[in-house]
Amino acid sequence: MGDVNVVIDGEKVSGPEGNTILEAANEAGINIPTLCHRPDLTPDGNCRVCVVEVEGAPRLVASCHTPISEGMVIQTRSPKVLAARRTVVELLLAGHTGPCVTDECAKDCELHYLAAELEVGPPRFQVKKRRSYPVETLSPYVQRDMGRCILCRRCVRACAEIAKKNVFSMAYRGFRSKVVVDCDVPLDKEACRDCGICIDYCPTSALTKPKAN
Amino acid sequence: MERNELLNMIKEEQAKNGSVSEGAMADMAQILQLPIGDVYGVTTFYSFLSTKPMGRHVIRICKSVPCFLQDGAMVAAAIEKELGISPGETTSGGRFSFELTNCIGACDQAPAMLVDDEVYGDLTPEKIGEILNSFD
Ligand code: SF4
Ligand code: FES
């Protein structure tokens, strides 16, 4: 298991076999933005925010789940990469609702931060009908507002892999995709304990602690 | 049994009972040691699987472009007129359910529809009446 040598943004970097491009870059102090990925969750590669250009590859690859291989030459900030990343964030924003959209000062939305960081301009994409669901307030531990969800599946993985509870699943398809509990019932306190892990992992305000009443 | 058995189990259930009930999903989840939500997720992913009870016969009208260009809307209108139900509904006697679906691979015969597993192409309002009458 020798080290694998790659070049990232012109810098020689080496890392153990099996490491992802993202891990190798981070190791070298090169920052690649991510959204659906967290270092302690299994990579899912669903948001495409972390795309990079690999010389000779026919298309951009998601760095969070692409392993490094010997001799790879990688660009993390080429114009092509930045344009794609911006478009990805714009598309996510087009379907996203929440306080961060209307309130410039709203905190705690990673999508909002990403948009600012990538200097995403005014909206280019219109959605005909926003996804909207009633806010789920049954559970004393987690409040779910799925209209704000960007389908990153971090809660699904965090609940399964860290809390070992498997409360959330993905259902439906395409525009109707939704993170569901059982056969799409509102989250109550039967299945869910009060660990709050999913709230910590949610990048948006889709999952929050219910206000004490 | 493994997780990759799930889709086959769901298809069998649908073939046997016409739809996949919550009870059936719970049983499969139990057998495969999966969260019920995952079974529900797979079932709702496919438009040919249903979690709601369906009529004895399921009519599926293509809403994709080739049928659209061949006046597919006429087909839907003819069926609505004939049966008195809109897409997503079932006739009160449980004879027909009517669904809109994506391409059914019969573009050469557009506008087309499926009744159960049978394709009917080059449809006209008259033909539709005849076809529907041939079902019990
Ligand atoms: S609820 Fe939050 S963590 Fe879960 S998929 Fe939606 S945005 Fe991601
Ligand atoms: S962070 Fe890599 S695809 Fe989402």
Coordinates of C-alpha atoms and ligand atoms in Angstrom, one line a residue:
Chain A
M1 CA 0.0 0.0 0.0
G2 CA 2.3 2.7 -1.2
D3 CA 1.4 6.3 -1.4
V4 CA -0.4 7.6 -4.5
N5 CA 1.0 10.7 -6.1
V6 CA -1.2 13.3 -7.6
V7 CA -1.0 17.0 -8.6
I8 CA -3.7 19.3 -7.2
D9 CA -3.8 22.9 -8.4
G10 CA -0.2 22.5 -9.5
E11 CA 0.9 21.2 -6.1
K12 CA 2.4 17.8 -5.7
V13 CA 0.3 15.9 -3.1
S14 CA 0.5 12.2 -2.0
G15 CA -1.8 10.2 0.0
P16 CA -2.6 6.6 0.8
E17 CA -4.4 4.5 -1.7
G18 CA -8.2 4.6 -1.3
N19 CA -8.2 8.3 -0.2
T20 CA -10.6 10.5 -2.1
I21 CA -9.6 13.6 -4.0
L22 CA -11.3 15.6 -1.3
E23 CA -9.3 14.0 1.4
A24 CA -6.0 14.5 -0.4
A25 CA -6.8 18.1 -1.1
N26 CA -7.8 18.8 2.5
E27 CA -4.6 17.2 3.6
A28 CA -2.6 19.6 1.5
G29 CA -4.6 22.5 2.8
I30 CA -6.6 23.0 -0.4
N31 CA -10.2 23.7 0.3
I32 CA -13.0 22.2 -1.9
P33 CA -16.5 23.2 -0.9
T34 CA -18.9 20.4 -0.1
L35 CA -22.6 20.1 0.8
C36 CA -23.9 16.6 0.9
H37 CA -20.6 15.2 2.3
R38 CA -19.4 15.1 5.9
P39 CA -16.1 13.5 6.8
D40 CA -17.7 11.1 9.2
L41 CA -20.5 9.9 6.8
T42 CA -20.3 7.5 3.9
P43 CA -19.9 9.6 0.7
D44 CA -23.1 9.9 -1.3
G45 CA -22.1 12.1 -4.2
N46 CA -25.5 13.5 -4.7
C47 CA -25.1 17.3 -4.7
R48 CA -22.1 17.8 -7.1
V49 CA -20.9 20.9 -5.2
C50 CA -17.5 19.4 -4.8
V51 CA -16.8 18.8 -8.5
V52 CA -13.3 19.1 -9.8
E53 CA -11.6 18.7 -13.1
V54 CA -9.4 15.7 -13.7
E55 CA -7.1 15.9 -16.7
G56 CA -8.1 13.3 -19.3
A57 CA -11.5 12.6 -17.7
P58 CA -14.4 13.1 -20.0
R59 CA -16.4 15.0 -17.4
L60 CA -16.1 16.7 -14.0
V61 CA -16.0 14.3 -11.0
A62 CA -17.3 14.6 -7.5
S63 CA -14.2 14.8 -5.3
C64 CA -15.9 13.5 -2.2
H65 CA -16.3 10.0 -3.6
T66 CA -13.7 9.7 -6.3
P67 CA -10.5 8.0 -5.1
I68 CA -7.1 9.3 -6.1
S69 CA -5.1 7.3 -8.6
E70 CA -1.4 7.6 -9.5
G71 CA -0.5 10.5 -11.7
M72 CA -3.9 12.3 -11.5
V73 CA -3.7 16.0 -12.4
I74 CA -6.6 17.8 -10.7
Q75 CA -7.9 21.3 -10.9
T76 CA -10.2 22.4 -8.1
R77 CA -10.8 26.0 -9.2
S78 CA -10.6 26.1 -13.0
P79 CA -13.2 28.3 -14.7
K80 CA -15.1 25.2 -15.8
V81 CA -15.2 23.9 -12.2
L82 CA -16.3 27.2 -10.8
A83 CA -19.0 27.6 -13.4
A84 CA -20.4 24.1 -12.8
R85 CA -20.3 24.6 -9.0
R86 CA -22.2 27.9 -9.3
T87 CA -24.8 26.3 -11.5
V88 CA -25.3 23.5 -9.0
V89 CA -25.8 25.9 -6.2
E90 CA -28.2 28.0 -8.2
L91 CA -30.2 24.9 -9.1
L92 CA -30.4 23.9 -5.4
L93 CA -31.4 27.4 -4.5
A94 CA -34.2 27.5 -7.1
G95 CA -36.0 24.8 -5.2
H96 CA -35.1 26.0 -1.7
T97 CA -37.3 28.0 0.6
G98 CA -36.4 29.1 4.1
P99 CA -35.5 32.2 6.0
C100 CA -32.1 32.4 4.3
V101 CA -33.8 33.2 1.0
T102 CA -35.7 36.2 2.1
D103 CA -33.6 37.3 5.0
E104 CA -30.1 38.3 4.0
C105 CA -28.9 38.0 7.6
A106 CA -30.3 34.6 8.3
K107 CA -27.7 32.3 9.7
D108 CA -27.2 28.6 9.7
C109 CA -27.9 27.8 6.1
E110 CA -24.9 26.2 4.4
L111 CA -26.5 26.6 1.0
H112 CA -26.8 30.3 1.7
Y113 CA -23.1 30.4 2.7
L114 CA -22.1 28.5 -0.4
A115 CA -24.0 30.9 -2.6
A116 CA -22.2 33.8 -1.0
E117 CA -18.8 32.1 -1.2
L118 CA -19.3 31.2 -4.8
E119 CA -20.7 34.7 -5.6
V120 CA -23.8 33.3 -7.1
G121 CA -25.8 36.1 -8.7
P122 CA -29.5 36.8 -8.9
P123 CA -31.7 33.7 -9.6
R124 CA -31.6 32.4 -13.1
F125 CA -33.8 29.4 -12.7
Q126 CA -37.5 29.5 -11.9
V127 CA -39.4 26.5 -10.5
K128 CA -43.0 26.3 -11.5
K129 CA -44.2 25.0 -8.2
R130 CA -42.2 25.0 -5.0
R131 CA -42.1 21.8 -3.0
S132 CA -44.3 22.5 0.0
Y133 CA -45.2 20.3 2.8
P134 CA -46.9 21.0 6.2
V135 CA -44.3 21.5 9.0
E136 CA -44.1 18.4 11.2
T137 CA -44.4 19.4 14.8
L138 CA -45.5 16.1 16.4
S139 CA -42.1 15.1 17.7
P140 CA -40.8 16.9 20.8
Y141 CA -37.3 16.4 19.6
V142 CA -37.1 17.3 15.9
Q143 CA -39.3 19.7 13.9
R144 CA -39.3 18.9 10.2
D145 CA -40.0 21.5 7.5
M146 CA -39.5 19.5 4.3
G147 CA -40.3 22.4 2.0
R148 CA -36.8 23.7 3.0
C149 CA -35.1 20.4 2.4
I150 CA -32.5 20.2 -0.3
L151 CA -32.3 16.4 -0.4
C152 CA -28.7 16.1 0.6
R153 CA -29.5 13.0 2.6
R154 CA -27.2 13.9 5.4
C155 CA -30.0 13.2 8.0
V156 CA -30.7 9.8 6.4
R157 CA -27.0 8.8 6.7
A158 CA -26.4 10.4 10.1
C159 CA -29.4 8.7 11.6
A160 CA -28.4 5.3 10.1
E161 CA -24.6 5.5 10.6
I162 CA -24.1 7.5 13.8
A163 CA -27.4 7.2 15.7
K164 CA -28.0 3.7 14.3
K165 CA -31.7 4.4 14.1
N166 CA -32.7 4.4 10.5
V167 CA -35.6 6.7 11.0
F168 CA -35.3 8.4 7.6
S169 CA -35.6 7.0 4.1
M170 CA -35.8 8.4 0.6
A171 CA -39.1 8.0 -1.2
Y172 CA -40.7 9.0 -4.5
R173 CA -38.6 10.2 -7.4
G174 CA -37.5 13.3 -9.4
F175 CA -39.1 16.5 -8.3
R176 CA -41.3 14.7 -5.8
S177 CA -38.4 13.1 -4.0
K178 CA -38.7 13.4 -0.2
V179 CA -37.1 12.2 3.0
V180 CA -39.8 10.2 4.7
V181 CA -40.5 8.4 7.9
D182 CA -42.1 4.9 7.4
C183 CA -44.8 5.2 4.8
D184 CA -44.5 9.0 4.7
V185 CA -46.0 9.8 8.1
P186 CA -45.0 12.9 10.2
L187 CA -42.1 12.2 12.5
D188 CA -43.4 11.4 16.0
K189 CA -41.6 10.4 19.2
E190 CA -42.0 6.6 18.7
A191 CA -39.2 6.0 16.3
C192 CA -37.0 8.9 17.2
R193 CA -35.1 9.5 20.3
D194 CA -33.8 12.8 21.4
C195 CA -30.3 12.5 20.1
G196 CA -30.7 15.5 17.8
I197 CA -27.9 14.2 15.5
C198 CA -29.9 14.8 12.4
I199 CA -30.5 18.4 13.4
D200 CA -26.7 18.9 13.7
Y201 CA -26.1 17.4 10.3
C202 CA -28.8 19.2 8.4
P203 CA -27.2 22.0 6.3
T204 CA -30.5 24.0 6.1
S205 CA -33.2 24.9 8.5
A206 CA -35.3 21.9 7.4
L207 CA -34.6 20.2 10.7
T208 CA -34.7 22.2 13.9
K209 CA -35.2 21.8 17.6
P210 CA -38.8 22.5 18.4
K211 CA -39.2 25.7 20.4
A212 CA -39.9 25.0 24.0
N213 CA -43.4 25.8 24.9
Chain B
M1 CA -32.6 -13.0 2.2
E2 CA -30.8 -10.0 0.9
R3 CA -31.9 -6.4 0.2
N4 CA -31.6 -7.0 -3.5
E5 CA -34.6 -9.4 -3.2
L6 CA -36.8 -6.4 -2.3
L7 CA -37.9 -5.3 -5.7
N8 CA -38.9 -8.8 -6.7
M9 CA -40.9 -9.2 -3.5
I10 CA -42.7 -5.9 -4.2
K11 CA -43.5 -6.9 -7.8
E12 CA -44.8 -10.3 -6.7
E13 CA -47.0 -8.6 -4.1
Q14 CA -48.3 -6.1 -6.7
A15 CA -49.0 -8.9 -9.2
K16 CA -50.9 -10.9 -6.5
N17 CA -52.9 -8.1 -4.9
G18 CA -52.9 -5.3 -7.5
S19 CA -51.1 -2.9 -5.0
V20 CA -48.7 -3.0 -2.2
S21 CA -50.4 -2.3 1.2
E22 CA -48.7 -0.9 4.3
G23 CA -49.1 -4.2 5.9
A24 CA -47.3 -6.0 3.1
M25 CA -44.5 -3.4 3.2
A26 CA -44.1 -3.9 6.9
D27 CA -43.9 -7.7 6.4
M28 CA -41.2 -7.3 3.7
A29 CA -39.3 -4.9 5.9
Q30 CA -39.4 -7.5 8.7
I31 CA -38.2 -10.3 6.5
L32 CA -35.3 -8.3 5.0
Q33 CA -34.5 -6.4 8.2
L34 CA -35.0 -3.1 6.5
P35 CA -36.6 0.1 7.7
I36 CA -40.2 0.3 6.4
G37 CA -39.3 3.6 4.9
D38 CA -36.9 1.9 2.6
V39 CA -39.5 -0.5 1.3
Y40 CA -41.9 2.5 0.9
G41 CA -39.1 4.4 -0.9
V42 CA -38.6 1.6 -3.5
T43 CA -42.3 1.1 -4.0
T44 CA -43.0 4.8 -4.6
F45 CA -40.0 5.2 -6.9
Y46 CA -41.6 3.1 -9.7
S47 CA -44.7 4.4 -11.5
F48 CA -45.9 0.9 -12.2
L49 CA -46.0 0.0 -8.5
S50 CA -48.8 1.4 -6.4
T51 CA -49.4 1.8 -2.7
K52 CA -53.1 2.6 -3.2
P53 CA -55.6 -0.1 -4.1
M54 CA -56.2 -0.1 -7.9
G55 CA -59.2 -1.0 -10.1
R56 CA -59.4 -4.4 -11.8
H57 CA -57.8 -2.9 -14.9
V58 CA -55.3 -0.1 -15.0
I59 CA -55.2 2.3 -17.9
R60 CA -52.0 4.1 -18.4
I61 CA -51.8 7.0 -20.8
C62 CA -48.5 8.2 -22.0
K63 CA -47.8 11.9 -21.3
S64 CA -44.4 12.1 -23.0
V65 CA -43.6 14.2 -26.1
P66 CA -44.3 11.8 -29.0
C67 CA -47.8 11.0 -27.8
F68 CA -48.3 14.7 -26.9
L69 CA -47.5 15.7 -30.5
Q70 CA -50.0 13.1 -31.7
D71 CA -52.8 14.6 -29.7
G72 CA -52.4 12.4 -26.6
A73 CA -54.6 14.9 -24.8
M74 CA -57.5 13.7 -26.9
V75 CA -56.9 10.2 -25.5
A76 CA -57.0 11.4 -21.9
A77 CA -60.1 13.4 -22.6
A78 CA -61.9 10.5 -24.3
I79 CA -61.2 8.3 -21.3
E80 CA -62.3 10.9 -18.9
K81 CA -65.5 11.2 -20.8
E82 CA -66.0 7.5 -21.2
L83 CA -65.4 6.6 -17.5
G84 CA -66.1 9.8 -15.7
I85 CA -62.8 9.8 -13.8
S86 CA -59.6 11.9 -14.0
P87 CA -56.0 10.7 -13.9
G88 CA -55.2 9.2 -10.5
E89 CA -58.8 8.0 -9.9
T90 CA -60.6 4.7 -9.9
T91 CA -64.2 4.1 -11.1
S92 CA -66.7 3.6 -8.3
G93 CA -67.3 0.0 -9.2
G94 CA -63.5 -0.7 -9.1
R95 CA -63.4 -1.6 -12.8
F96 CA -60.8 0.8 -14.1
S97 CA -58.0 2.9 -12.6
F98 CA -56.7 5.7 -14.8
E99 CA -53.1 6.9 -14.6
L100 CA -50.8 9.2 -16.6
T101 CA -47.3 7.7 -17.1
N102 CA -44.1 8.5 -18.9
C103 CA -43.1 7.0 -22.2
I104 CA -44.4 3.4 -22.6
G105 CA -42.1 2.7 -25.6
A106 CA -44.8 2.7 -28.2
C107 CA -43.9 6.1 -29.8
D108 CA -44.3 4.5 -33.3
Q109 CA -48.0 4.0 -32.6
A110 CA -48.6 7.3 -30.8
P111 CA -51.0 8.2 -29.3
A112 CA -50.9 5.0 -27.3
M113 CA -52.1 3.6 -24.0
L114 CA -51.6 0.6 -21.9
V115 CA -54.4 -1.4 -20.3
D116 CA -52.9 -3.7 -17.8
D117 CA -50.0 -5.2 -19.8
E118 CA -51.4 -4.7 -23.3
V119 CA -50.4 -1.8 -25.6
Y120 CA -53.1 -0.1 -27.8
G121 CA -51.8 2.3 -30.4
D122 CA -53.0 4.7 -33.1
L123 CA -55.9 5.6 -30.8
T124 CA -59.0 7.5 -31.8
P125 CA -61.9 8.3 -29.5
E126 CA -64.0 5.6 -31.2
K127 CA -61.4 3.0 -30.8
I128 CA -61.0 3.8 -27.1
G129 CA -64.7 3.2 -26.5
E130 CA -64.5 -0.2 -28.1
I131 CA -61.3 -1.2 -26.3
L132 CA -62.7 -0.2 -22.9
N133 CA -66.0 -2.1 -23.6
S134 CA -64.0 -5.3 -24.1
F135 CA -63.0 -5.3 -20.4
D136 CA -65.2 -6.8 -17.7
Ligands
SF4_1 S1 -33.7 17.4 6.0 FE1 -31.7 18.5 6.0 S2 -30.2 16.9 6.2 FE2 -32.1 15.9 5.6 S3 -31.9 15.7 3.4 FE3 -33.1 17.6 3.9 S4 -31.5 19.3 3.9 FE4 -30.4 17.3 4.0
FES2 S1 -20.1 17.0 -1.5 FE1 -19.4 15.7 -3.1 S2 -21.3 15.4 -4.3 FE2 -22.0 16.5 -2.5

